[in-house]
PDB file of C-alpha atoms and ligand atoms in Angstrom:
ATOM      1  CA  MET A   1     -61.356   7.449 -19.094  1.00  0.00           C
ATOM      2  CA  THR A   2     -63.953   4.976 -17.623  1.00  0.00           C
ATOM      3  CA  ARG A   3     -64.747   5.530 -13.983  1.00  0.00           C
ATOM      4  CA  PHE A   4     -65.021   2.035 -12.179  1.00  0.00           C
ATOM      5  CA  ILE A   5     -67.545   2.540  -9.301  1.00  0.00           C
ATOM      6  CA  ILE A   6     -69.235   0.016  -6.650  1.00  0.00           C
ATOM      7  CA  PHE A   7     -71.866   0.273  -4.370  1.00  0.00           C
ATOM      8  CA  ALA A   8     -70.883  -2.336  -1.769  1.00  0.00           C
ATOM      9  CA  ASN A   9     -71.960  -3.427   1.680  1.00  0.00           C
ATOM     10  CA  ARG A  10     -71.833  -6.953   3.132  1.00  0.00           C
ATOM     11  CA  LYS A  11     -75.188  -6.053   4.808  1.00  0.00           C
ATOM     12  CA  GLY A  12     -78.159  -7.336   2.765  1.00  0.00           C
ATOM     13  CA  GLY A  13     -80.959  -5.074   1.704  1.00  0.00           C
ATOM     14  CA  CYS A  14     -79.179  -1.797   2.350  1.00  0.00           C
ATOM     15  CA  GLY A  15     -79.961  -0.388  -1.068  1.00  0.00           C
ATOM     16  CA  LYS A  16     -76.890  -1.458  -3.258  1.00  0.00           C
ATOM     17  CA  THR A  17     -79.129  -2.499  -6.282  1.00  0.00           C
ATOM     18  CA  THR A  18     -81.390   0.394  -5.955  1.00  0.00           C
ATOM     19  CA  THR A  19     -78.674   2.787  -5.929  1.00  0.00           C
ATOM     20  CA  ALA A  20     -76.733   1.106  -8.741  1.00  0.00           C
ATOM     21  CA  VAL A  21     -79.768   0.960 -11.069  1.00  0.00           C
ATOM     22  CA  ASN A  22     -81.042   4.630 -10.391  1.00  0.00           C
ATOM     23  CA  VAL A  23     -77.649   6.192 -10.327  1.00  0.00           C
ATOM     24  CA  ALA A  24     -76.987   4.482 -13.569  1.00  0.00           C
ATOM     25  CA  HIS A  25     -80.010   5.907 -15.051  1.00  0.00           C
ATOM     26  CA  ALA A  26     -79.516   9.396 -13.492  1.00  0.00           C
ATOM     27  CA  LEU A  27     -75.891   9.510 -15.014  1.00  0.00           C
ATOM     28  CA  ALA A  28     -77.315   8.401 -18.210  1.00  0.00           C
ATOM     29  CA  LYS A  29     -79.880  11.247 -18.112  1.00  0.00           C
ATOM     30  CA  LYS A  30     -76.720  13.595 -17.812  1.00  0.00           C
ATOM     31  CA  GLU A  31     -75.575  12.294 -21.189  1.00  0.00           C
ATOM     32  CA  LYS A  32     -73.187   9.909 -19.619  1.00  0.00           C
ATOM     33  CA  LYS A  33     -72.642   6.360 -21.055  1.00  0.00           C
ATOM     34  CA  ILE A  34     -73.057   3.743 -18.428  1.00  0.00           C
ATOM     35  CA  LEU A  35     -72.227   0.025 -18.274  1.00  0.00           C
ATOM     36  CA  LEU A  36     -74.063  -1.590 -15.319  1.00  0.00           C
ATOM     37  CA  VAL A  37     -72.161  -5.003 -14.368  1.00  0.00           C
ATOM     38  CA  ASP A  38     -74.253  -7.259 -12.314  1.00  0.00           C
ATOM     39  CA  VAL A  39     -72.024  -9.517 -10.298  1.00  0.00           C
ATOM     40  CA  ASP A  40     -74.869 -10.907  -7.885  1.00  0.00           C
ATOM     41  CA  PRO A  41     -76.293 -14.342  -8.478  1.00  0.00           C
ATOM     42  CA  GLN A  42     -79.585 -12.833  -7.378  1.00  0.00           C
ATOM     43  CA  ALA A  43     -79.526 -10.837 -10.515  1.00  0.00           C
ATOM     44  CA  HIS A  44     -81.621  -8.009  -9.048  1.00  0.00           C
ATOM     45  CA  ALA A  45     -79.879  -5.266 -11.148  1.00  0.00           C
ATOM     46  CA  SER A  46     -80.559  -7.347 -14.466  1.00  0.00           C
ATOM     47  CA  LEU A  47     -84.300  -7.833 -13.428  1.00  0.00           C
ATOM     48  CA  SER A  48     -84.460  -4.104 -12.531  1.00  0.00           C
ATOM     49  CA  VAL A  49     -83.701  -2.985 -15.961  1.00  0.00           C
ATOM     50  CA  GLY A  50     -85.827  -5.334 -17.452  1.00  0.00           C
ATOM     51  CA  ASN A  51     -83.553  -8.259 -18.320  1.00  0.00           C
ATOM     52  CA  ALA A  52     -85.983 -11.012 -17.845  1.00  0.00           C
ATOM     53  CA  PRO A  53     -85.110 -14.243 -15.896  1.00  0.00           C
ATOM     54  CA  GLY A  54     -84.852 -16.922 -18.706  1.00  0.00           C
ATOM     55  CA  ILE A  55     -82.620 -14.901 -20.800  1.00  0.00           C
ATOM     56  CA  GLN A  56     -79.475 -16.636 -19.571  1.00  0.00           C
ATOM     57  CA  TYR A  57     -76.918 -15.748 -22.209  1.00  0.00           C
ATOM     58  CA  PRO A  58     -74.713 -14.068 -22.345  1.00  0.00           C
ATOM     59  CA  THR A  59     -74.127 -13.661 -18.542  1.00  0.00           C
ATOM     60  CA  ILE A  60     -71.131 -12.356 -16.479  1.00  0.00           C
ATOM     61  CA  PHE A  61     -70.505 -16.076 -15.815  1.00  0.00           C
ATOM     62  CA  HIS A  62     -70.001 -16.717 -19.421  1.00  0.00           C
ATOM     63  CA  LEU A  63     -67.444 -13.994 -19.527  1.00  0.00           C
ATOM     64  CA  LEU A  64     -65.731 -15.170 -16.405  1.00  0.00           C
ATOM     65  CA  ARG A  65     -65.340 -18.593 -17.906  1.00  0.00           C
ATOM     66  CA  GLY A  66     -64.106 -17.233 -21.140  1.00  0.00           C
ATOM     67  CA  GLU A  67     -67.194 -18.354 -23.033  1.00  0.00           C
ATOM     68  CA  VAL A  68     -68.025 -15.139 -24.536  1.00  0.00           C
ATOM     69  CA  SER A  69     -65.890 -12.008 -25.242  1.00  0.00           C
ATOM     70  CA  LEU A  70     -66.375  -8.759 -23.360  1.00  0.00           C
ATOM     71  CA  LYS A  71     -67.949  -7.115 -26.356  1.00  0.00           C
ATOM     72  CA  HIS A  72     -70.435  -9.812 -26.654  1.00  0.00           C
ATOM     73  CA  ALA A  73     -71.214 -10.036 -22.969  1.00  0.00           C
ATOM     74  CA  ILE A  74     -72.508  -6.351 -23.080  1.00  0.00           C
ATOM     75  CA  VAL A  75     -76.241  -6.125 -23.740  1.00  0.00           C
ATOM     76  CA  ARG A  76     -78.343  -2.996 -24.380  1.00  0.00           C
ATOM     77  CA  THR A  77     -81.369  -2.044 -21.945  1.00  0.00           C
ATOM     78  CA  HIS A  78     -84.401  -0.190 -22.732  1.00  0.00           C
ATOM     79  CA  LEU A  79     -82.759   2.647 -20.631  1.00  0.00           C
ATOM     80  CA  ASP A  80     -81.048   5.032 -23.017  1.00  0.00           C
ATOM     81  CA  GLY A  81     -77.430   5.232 -22.233  1.00  0.00           C
ATOM     82  CA  VAL A  82     -77.448   2.039 -19.963  1.00  0.00           C
ATOM     83  CA  SER A  83     -75.696  -1.153 -21.135  1.00  0.00           C
ATOM     84  CA  LEU A  84     -75.731  -4.252 -19.017  1.00  0.00           C
ATOM     85  CA  ILE A  85     -73.546  -7.440 -18.382  1.00  0.00           C
ATOM     86  CA  PRO A  86     -76.260  -9.564 -16.997  1.00  0.00           C
ATOM     87  CA  SER A  87     -76.233 -12.078 -14.030  1.00  0.00           C
ATOM     88  CA  SER A  88     -78.014 -15.278 -13.472  1.00  0.00           C
ATOM     89  CA  ARG A  89     -78.245 -17.945 -10.676  1.00  0.00           C
ATOM     90  CA  ASP A  90     -75.562 -19.681 -12.327  1.00  0.00           C
ATOM     91  CA  LEU A  91     -73.110 -17.345 -11.020  1.00  0.00           C
ATOM     92  CA  ILE A  92     -73.321 -19.050  -7.718  1.00  0.00           C
ATOM     93  CA  ALA A  93     -70.990 -21.781  -9.077  1.00  0.00           C
ATOM     94  CA  PHE A  94     -68.165 -19.151  -9.552  1.00  0.00           C
ATOM     95  CA  GLU A  95     -66.976 -19.023  -6.112  1.00  0.00           C
ATOM     96  CA  THR A  96     -66.746 -22.853  -5.901  1.00  0.00           C
ATOM     97  CA  GLU A  97     -65.479 -23.453  -9.373  1.00  0.00           C
ATOM     98  CA  PHE A  98     -62.846 -20.621  -9.090  1.00  0.00           C
ATOM     99  CA  SER A  99     -61.738 -20.035  -5.553  1.00  0.00           C
ATOM    100  CA  SER A 100     -59.100 -22.689  -5.713  1.00  0.00           C
ATOM    101  CA  GLN A 101     -57.533 -21.028  -8.675  1.00  0.00           C
ATOM    102  CA  LYS A 102     -54.559 -18.802  -8.231  1.00  0.00           C
ATOM    103  CA  ARG A 103     -55.218 -15.031  -8.555  1.00  0.00           C
ATOM    104  CA  SER A 104     -58.938 -15.739  -9.297  1.00  0.00           C
ATOM    105  CA  GLU A 105     -59.674 -12.526  -7.305  1.00  0.00           C
ATOM    106  CA  MET A 106     -58.095 -10.763 -10.381  1.00  0.00           C
ATOM    107  CA  LEU A 107     -60.133 -12.577 -13.112  1.00  0.00           C
ATOM    108  CA  LEU A 108     -63.017 -10.269 -13.265  1.00  0.00           C
ATOM    109  CA  SER A 109     -60.620  -7.177 -13.656  1.00  0.00           C
ATOM    110  CA  GLU A 110     -58.696  -8.847 -16.251  1.00  0.00           C
ATOM    111  CA  LYS A 111     -62.009  -9.803 -18.178  1.00  0.00           C
ATOM    112  CA  LEU A 112     -62.978  -6.093 -18.020  1.00  0.00           C
ATOM    113  CA  THR A 113     -59.811  -4.595 -19.384  1.00  0.00           C
ATOM    114  CA  GLY A 114     -59.237  -4.372 -23.100  1.00  0.00           C
ATOM    115  CA  ASP A 115     -61.905  -2.876 -25.237  1.00  0.00           C
ATOM    116  CA  ILE A 116     -64.349  -1.527 -22.880  1.00  0.00           C
ATOM    117  CA  GLY A 117     -65.901   0.832 -25.336  1.00  0.00           C
ATOM    118  CA  ASP A 118     -66.477   4.420 -24.634  1.00  0.00           C
ATOM    119  CA  PHE A 119     -68.284   4.049 -21.314  1.00  0.00           C
ATOM    120  CA  ASP A 120     -68.244   6.873 -18.986  1.00  0.00           C
ATOM    121  CA  TYR A 121     -68.915   4.809 -15.977  1.00  0.00           C
ATOM    122  CA  LEU A 122     -68.883   1.251 -15.132  1.00  0.00           C
ATOM    123  CA  ILE A 123     -71.041   0.375 -12.148  1.00  0.00           C
ATOM    124  CA  PHE A 124     -70.874  -2.895 -10.193  1.00  0.00           C
ATOM    125  CA  ASP A 125     -73.749  -4.503  -8.208  1.00  0.00           C
ATOM    126  CA  PRO A 126     -72.260  -6.853  -5.911  1.00  0.00           C
ATOM    127  CA  PRO A 127     -73.860  -9.406  -3.578  1.00  0.00           C
ATOM    128  CA  PRO A 128     -74.238  -8.958   0.068  1.00  0.00           C
ATOM    129  CA  THR A 129     -71.059 -11.073   1.120  1.00  0.00           C
ATOM    130  CA  ALA A 130     -67.404 -10.614   1.390  1.00  0.00           C
ATOM    131  CA  GLY A 131     -66.885 -13.564  -0.945  1.00  0.00           C
ATOM    132  CA  LEU A 132     -64.926 -13.971  -4.222  1.00  0.00           C
ATOM    133  CA  LEU A 133     -67.483 -12.199  -5.998  1.00  0.00           C
ATOM    134  CA  THR A 134     -67.405  -9.005  -4.067  1.00  0.00           C
ATOM    135  CA  ILE A 135     -63.781  -9.072  -3.681  1.00  0.00           C
ATOM    136  CA  SER A 136     -63.341  -9.597  -7.491  1.00  0.00           C
ATOM    137  CA  ALA A 137     -65.498  -6.544  -8.047  1.00  0.00           C
ATOM    138  CA  LEU A 138     -63.565  -4.333  -5.601  1.00  0.00           C
ATOM    139  CA  ALA A 139     -60.378  -5.641  -7.286  1.00  0.00           C
ATOM    140  CA  ALA A 140     -61.718  -4.253 -10.537  1.00  0.00           C
ATOM    141  CA  ALA A 141     -63.166  -1.085  -9.281  1.00  0.00           C
ATOM    142  CA  GLN A 142     -61.633   2.390  -8.538  1.00  0.00           C
ATOM    143  CA  GLU A 143     -64.345   4.065  -6.154  1.00  0.00           C
ATOM    144  CA  VAL A 144     -66.301   2.509  -3.463  1.00  0.00           C
ATOM    145  CA  TYR A 145     -69.555   3.961  -2.205  1.00  0.00           C
ATOM    146  CA  ILE A 146     -71.204   2.305   0.682  1.00  0.00           C
ATOM    147  CA  PRO A 147     -74.932   2.541   0.946  1.00  0.00           C
ATOM    148  CA  MET A 148     -75.932   2.118   4.706  1.00  0.00           C
ATOM    149  CA  GLN A 149     -79.263   2.399   6.614  1.00  0.00           C
ATOM    150  CA  MET A 150     -78.403   4.842   9.727  1.00  0.00           C
ATOM    151  CA  HIS A 151     -78.904   2.230  12.555  1.00  0.00           C
ATOM    152  CA  PHE A 152     -76.343   1.936  15.286  1.00  0.00           C
ATOM    153  CA  LEU A 153     -76.067  -1.893  14.698  1.00  0.00           C
ATOM    154  CA  ASN A 154     -74.751  -1.043  11.046  1.00  0.00           C
ATOM    155  CA  LEU A 155     -71.725   0.878  12.250  1.00  0.00           C
ATOM    156  CA  GLU A 156     -69.896  -2.312  12.996  1.00  0.00           C
ATOM    157  CA  GLY A 157     -70.819  -3.496   9.302  1.00  0.00           C
ATOM    158  CA  LEU A 158     -69.505  -0.258   7.926  1.00  0.00           C
ATOM    159  CA  ALA A 159     -66.153  -0.658   9.862  1.00  0.00           C
ATOM    160  CA  GLU A 160     -65.979  -4.050   8.433  1.00  0.00           C
ATOM    161  CA  MET A 161     -66.473  -2.896   5.018  1.00  0.00           C
ATOM    162  CA  VAL A 162     -63.930  -0.157   5.295  1.00  0.00           C
ATOM    163  CA  ARG A 163     -61.369  -2.801   6.333  1.00  0.00           C
ATOM    164  CA  LEU A 164     -62.256  -4.945   3.441  1.00  0.00           C
ATOM    165  CA  VAL A 165     -61.721  -1.997   1.145  1.00  0.00           C
ATOM    166  CA  TYR A 166     -58.260  -1.518   2.752  1.00  0.00           C
ATOM    167  CA  ASP A 167     -57.378  -5.316   2.633  1.00  0.00           C
ATOM    168  CA  VAL A 168     -58.425  -5.486  -1.274  1.00  0.00           C
ATOM    169  CA  ASN A 169     -56.498  -2.160  -1.801  1.00  0.00           C
ATOM    170  CA  ALA A 170     -53.310  -3.682  -0.280  1.00  0.00           C
ATOM    171  CA  ALA A 171     -53.473  -7.171  -1.679  1.00  0.00           C
ATOM    172  CA  TRP A 172     -54.993  -6.602  -5.208  1.00  0.00           C
ATOM    173  CA  ASN A 173     -55.901  -2.932  -6.232  1.00  0.00           C
ATOM    174  CA  PRO A 174     -53.778   0.048  -5.162  1.00  0.00           C
ATOM    175  CA  ASN A 175     -56.388   2.357  -7.135  1.00  0.00           C
ATOM    176  CA  LEU A 176     -59.271   1.382  -4.984  1.00  0.00           C
ATOM    177  CA  ARG A 177     -60.500   3.986  -2.410  1.00  0.00           C
ATOM    178  CA  MET A 178     -63.607   4.475  -0.231  1.00  0.00           C
ATOM    179  CA  GLU A 179     -65.244   7.523  -1.768  1.00  0.00           C
ATOM    180  CA  GLY A 180     -68.361   7.942   0.320  1.00  0.00           C
ATOM    181  CA  ILE A 181     -71.046   6.711   2.481  1.00  0.00           C
ATOM    182  CA  ILE A 182     -74.614   6.925   1.233  1.00  0.00           C
ATOM    183  CA  PRO A 183     -77.431   6.984   3.858  1.00  0.00           C
ATOM    184  CA  THR A 184     -80.378   4.831   2.631  1.00  0.00           C
ATOM    185  CA  PHE A 185     -83.947   4.552   3.989  1.00  0.00           C
ATOM    186  CA  PHE A 186     -83.036   8.023   5.278  1.00  0.00           C
ATOM    187  CA  ASN A 187     -85.126  10.167   7.725  1.00  0.00           C
ATOM    188  CA  LYS A 188     -82.941  13.085   8.616  1.00  0.00           C
ATOM    189  CA  THR A 189     -85.571  14.214  11.221  1.00  0.00           C
ATOM    190  CA  THR A 190     -84.682  11.393  13.540  1.00  0.00           C
ATOM    191  CA  ARG A 191     -82.111  11.812  16.347  1.00  0.00           C
ATOM    192  CA  ILE A 192     -80.378   8.427  15.433  1.00  0.00           C
ATOM    193  CA  ALA A 193     -79.842   9.446  11.774  1.00  0.00           C
ATOM    194  CA  LYS A 194     -78.222  12.705  12.977  1.00  0.00           C
ATOM    195  CA  GLU A 195     -76.088  11.027  15.452  1.00  0.00           C
ATOM    196  CA  ILE A 196     -74.765   8.355  12.876  1.00  0.00           C
ATOM    197  CA  ALA A 197     -74.146  11.175  10.512  1.00  0.00           C
ATOM    198  CA  ASP A 198     -72.052  13.099  12.979  1.00  0.00           C
ATOM    199  CA  ASP A 199     -70.289   9.804  13.803  1.00  0.00           C
ATOM    200  CA  ILE A 200     -69.540   9.329  10.180  1.00  0.00           C
ATOM    201  CA  ILE A 201     -68.151  12.737   9.708  1.00  0.00           C
ATOM    202  CA  ARG A 202     -65.968  12.530  12.716  1.00  0.00           C
ATOM    203  CA  HIS A 203     -64.413   9.233  11.485  1.00  0.00           C
ATOM    204  CA  PHE A 204     -64.207  10.020   7.801  1.00  0.00           C
ATOM    205  CA  GLY A 205     -64.619  13.643   7.444  1.00  0.00           C
ATOM    206  CA  LYS A 206     -67.439  15.630   6.011  1.00  0.00           C
ATOM    207  CA  ASP A 207     -66.650  15.093   2.287  1.00  0.00           C
ATOM    208  CA  ARG A 208     -67.396  11.241   2.727  1.00  0.00           C
ATOM    209  CA  LEU A 209     -70.874  11.730   3.728  1.00  0.00           C
ATOM    210  CA  PHE A 210     -72.988  11.736   0.493  1.00  0.00           C
ATOM    211  CA  PRO A 211     -76.459  12.897  -0.091  1.00  0.00           C
ATOM    212  CA  GLY A 212     -79.098  10.680   1.464  1.00  0.00           C
ATOM    213  CA  ILE A 213     -81.822   8.725  -0.102  1.00  0.00           C
ATOM    214  CA  ARG A 214     -85.108   8.926   1.678  1.00  0.00           C
ATOM    215  CA  MET A 215     -87.450   6.043   2.257  1.00  0.00           C
ATOM    216  CA  ASN A 216     -89.775   5.998  -0.733  1.00  0.00           C
ATOM    217  CA  ILE A 217     -92.315   3.402  -1.572  1.00  0.00           C
ATOM    218  CA  SER A 218     -92.087   4.153  -5.495  1.00  0.00           C
ATOM    219  CA  LEU A 219     -88.390   3.031  -5.352  1.00  0.00           C
ATOM    220  CA  SER A 220     -89.532  -0.393  -4.045  1.00  0.00           C
ATOM    221  CA  GLU A 221     -92.128  -0.574  -6.820  1.00  0.00           C
ATOM    222  CA  ALA A 222     -90.320   0.377  -9.727  1.00  0.00           C
ATOM    223  CA  PRO A 223     -88.071  -2.903 -10.258  1.00  0.00           C
ATOM    224  CA  GLY A 224     -91.308  -4.945 -10.434  1.00  0.00           C
ATOM    225  CA  HIS A 225     -92.184  -2.998 -13.425  1.00  0.00           C
ATOM    226  CA  GLY A 226     -88.598  -3.237 -14.919  1.00  0.00           C
ATOM    227  CA  LYS A 227     -88.358   0.493 -14.603  1.00  0.00           C
ATOM    228  CA  SER A 228     -85.991   2.975 -13.091  1.00  0.00           C
ATOM    229  CA  ILE A 229     -87.383   5.517 -10.597  1.00  0.00           C
ATOM    230  CA  PHE A 230     -87.278   8.280 -13.541  1.00  0.00           C
ATOM    231  CA  GLU A 231     -89.537   6.074 -15.666  1.00  0.00           C
ATOM    232  CA  TYR A 232     -91.812   4.875 -12.932  1.00  0.00           C
ATOM    233  CA  ALA A 233     -92.285   7.928 -10.726  1.00  0.00           C
ATOM    234  CA  PRO A 234     -90.226  10.881 -12.121  1.00  0.00           C
ATOM    235  CA  GLY A 235     -92.003  13.262  -9.728  1.00  0.00           C
ATOM    236  CA  SER A 236     -91.035  11.358  -6.583  1.00  0.00           C
ATOM    237  CA  THR A 237     -88.514  12.136  -3.799  1.00  0.00           C
ATOM    238  CA  GLY A 238     -86.801   8.879  -4.850  1.00  0.00           C
ATOM    239  CA  ALA A 239     -86.101  10.466  -8.293  1.00  0.00           C
ATOM    240  CA  SER A 240     -85.044  13.766  -6.840  1.00  0.00           C
ATOM    241  CA  ASP A 241     -82.666  12.178  -4.260  1.00  0.00           C
ATOM    242  CA  TYR A 242     -81.072   9.824  -6.846  1.00  0.00           C
ATOM    243  CA  MET A 243     -80.486  12.756  -9.169  1.00  0.00           C
ATOM    244  CA  LYS A 244     -78.927  14.683  -6.343  1.00  0.00           C
ATOM    245  CA  LEU A 245     -76.579  11.725  -5.572  1.00  0.00           C
ATOM    246  CA  ALA A 246     -75.686  11.220  -9.116  1.00  0.00           C
ATOM    247  CA  ASP A 247     -74.763  14.844  -9.488  1.00  0.00           C
ATOM    248  CA  LYS A 248     -72.663  14.524  -6.447  1.00  0.00           C
ATOM    249  CA  ILE A 249     -70.959  11.282  -7.771  1.00  0.00           C
ATOM    250  CA  ASP A 250     -70.297  12.960 -11.073  1.00  0.00           C
ATOM    251  CA  SER A 251     -68.761  16.040  -9.534  1.00  0.00           C
ATOM    252  CA  VAL A 252     -65.972  13.817  -7.726  1.00  0.00           C
ATOM    253  CA  ASN A 253     -62.745  14.456  -9.074  1.00  0.00           C
ATOM    254  CA  SER A 254     -61.469  10.898  -9.896  1.00  0.00           C
ATOM    255  CA  TYR A 255     -57.971  11.883 -10.438  1.00  0.00           C
ATOM    256  CA  PRO A 256     -57.064  14.003  -7.538  1.00  0.00           C
TER     257      PRO A 256
HETATM  258  N1  ATP B   1     -85.073   4.269  -0.266  1.00  0.00           N
HETATM  259  C1  ATP B   1     -85.895   3.325  -0.346  1.00  0.00           C
HETATM  260  N2  ATP B   1     -87.152   3.465   0.007  1.00  0.00           N
HETATM  261  C2  ATP B   1     -88.004   2.398   0.008  1.00  0.00           C
HETATM  262  N3  ATP B   1     -87.555   1.159  -0.428  1.00  0.00           N
HETATM  263  C3  ATP B   1     -86.259   0.849  -0.643  1.00  0.00           C
HETATM  264  C4  ATP B   1     -85.374   2.126  -0.841  1.00  0.00           C
HETATM  265  N4  ATP B   1     -84.154   1.527  -1.134  1.00  0.00           N
HETATM  266  C5  ATP B   1     -84.351   0.241  -1.534  1.00  0.00           C
HETATM  267  N5  ATP B   1     -85.721  -0.027  -1.186  1.00  0.00           N
HETATM  268  C6  ATP B   1     -86.224  -1.421  -1.266  1.00  0.00           C
HETATM  269  O1  ATP B   1     -85.620  -2.368  -0.369  1.00  0.00           O
HETATM  270  C7  ATP B   1     -85.169  -3.531  -0.740  1.00  0.00           C
HETATM  271  C8  ATP B   1     -83.802  -3.848  -0.655  1.00  0.00           C
HETATM  272  O2  ATP B   1     -83.164  -2.808  -1.546  1.00  0.00           O
HETATM  273  P1  ATP B   1     -81.887  -3.425  -2.579  1.00  0.00           P
HETATM  274  O3  ATP B   1     -82.335  -4.486  -3.338  1.00  0.00           O
HETATM  275  O4  ATP B   1     -81.622  -2.195  -3.332  1.00  0.00           O
HETATM  276  O5  ATP B   1     -80.824  -3.579  -1.530  1.00  0.00           O
HETATM  277  P2  ATP B   1     -79.526  -4.534  -1.813  1.00  0.00           P
HETATM  278  O6  ATP B   1     -78.636  -3.956  -0.789  1.00  0.00           O
HETATM  279  O7  ATP B   1     -79.159  -4.548  -3.157  1.00  0.00           O
HETATM  280  O8  ATP B   1     -80.015  -5.987  -1.320  1.00  0.00           O
HETATM  281  P3  ATP B   1     -79.044  -7.363  -1.479  1.00  0.00           P
HETATM  282  O9  ATP B   1     -78.170  -7.231  -0.313  1.00  0.00           O
HETATM  283  O10 ATP B   1     -80.168  -8.312  -1.448  1.00  0.00           O
HETATM  284  O11 ATP B   1     -78.337  -7.240  -2.648  1.00  0.00           O
HETATM  285  C9  ATP B   1     -85.965  -3.623  -2.197  1.00  0.00           C
HETATM  286  O12 ATP B   1     -87.121  -4.209  -2.224  1.00  0.00           O
HETATM  287  C10 ATP B   1     -86.033  -2.261  -2.575  1.00  0.00           C
HETATM  288  O13 ATP B   1     -86.824  -2.057  -3.702  1.00  0.00           O
HETATM  289 MG1   MG B   2     -78.557  -6.210  -4.388  1.00  0.00          MG
END
């Protein structure tokens, strides 16, 4: 069975794409087969794995419009074990083109069922919004992980995100659950990080607080080279933090 996971947060720049790409490669290094699904018109996940802009076919938009089959929407990447359904700017048109259609929230999920191949994980990288694209990805996923910078101002966004997960669960996808919160740009020596971690544990239980990702400059440099952290700086704290996170995600019992 393929586990469908998503790193989601309405807040921009909190590390969703960095987490999707590097967890994908970390799991692939553990001999898992990964399908990365870029559902963000910014196409940062596609770019991060070396899918150059200009290569506009096939994309997730063609899949959603029925112009390409699932099998043909999947491309290989240079990362061993990681395949990709790329995105492009065109995807912006999805929300206007499809939002008035009935059950448009389920279209992505329907496109991804059927012959998905023998992937162990399907990993979504959604945009920083609560629009149709993010809702569609949540409607297709099983496990939500919320990357979050440990600032007090972000707690409100976390609460909103959790509400969105409940709403999508109730309306579209009874299999969806919030599995974990991932501290990003993390510095565990600061008091604020500790206080917010305590807050998360109080509200969600200690099992929901996942291993944090420290601030690491190599993580921000790697995408510019179309590389994962494991290629760009295998000895960095970014690489060890993402391997630890992937180990933890891989140990989650997906069918409790
Ligand atoms: N732990 C980290 N240390 C240093 N830089 C990081 C770290 N995580 C992410 N970054 C950098 O921060 C920026 C935002 O990260 P990223 O693109 O992953 O966020 P995002 O949530 O996907 O953003 P968006 O909401 O625009 O999709 C990027 O330049 C990324 O390289
Ligand atoms: Mg992103």
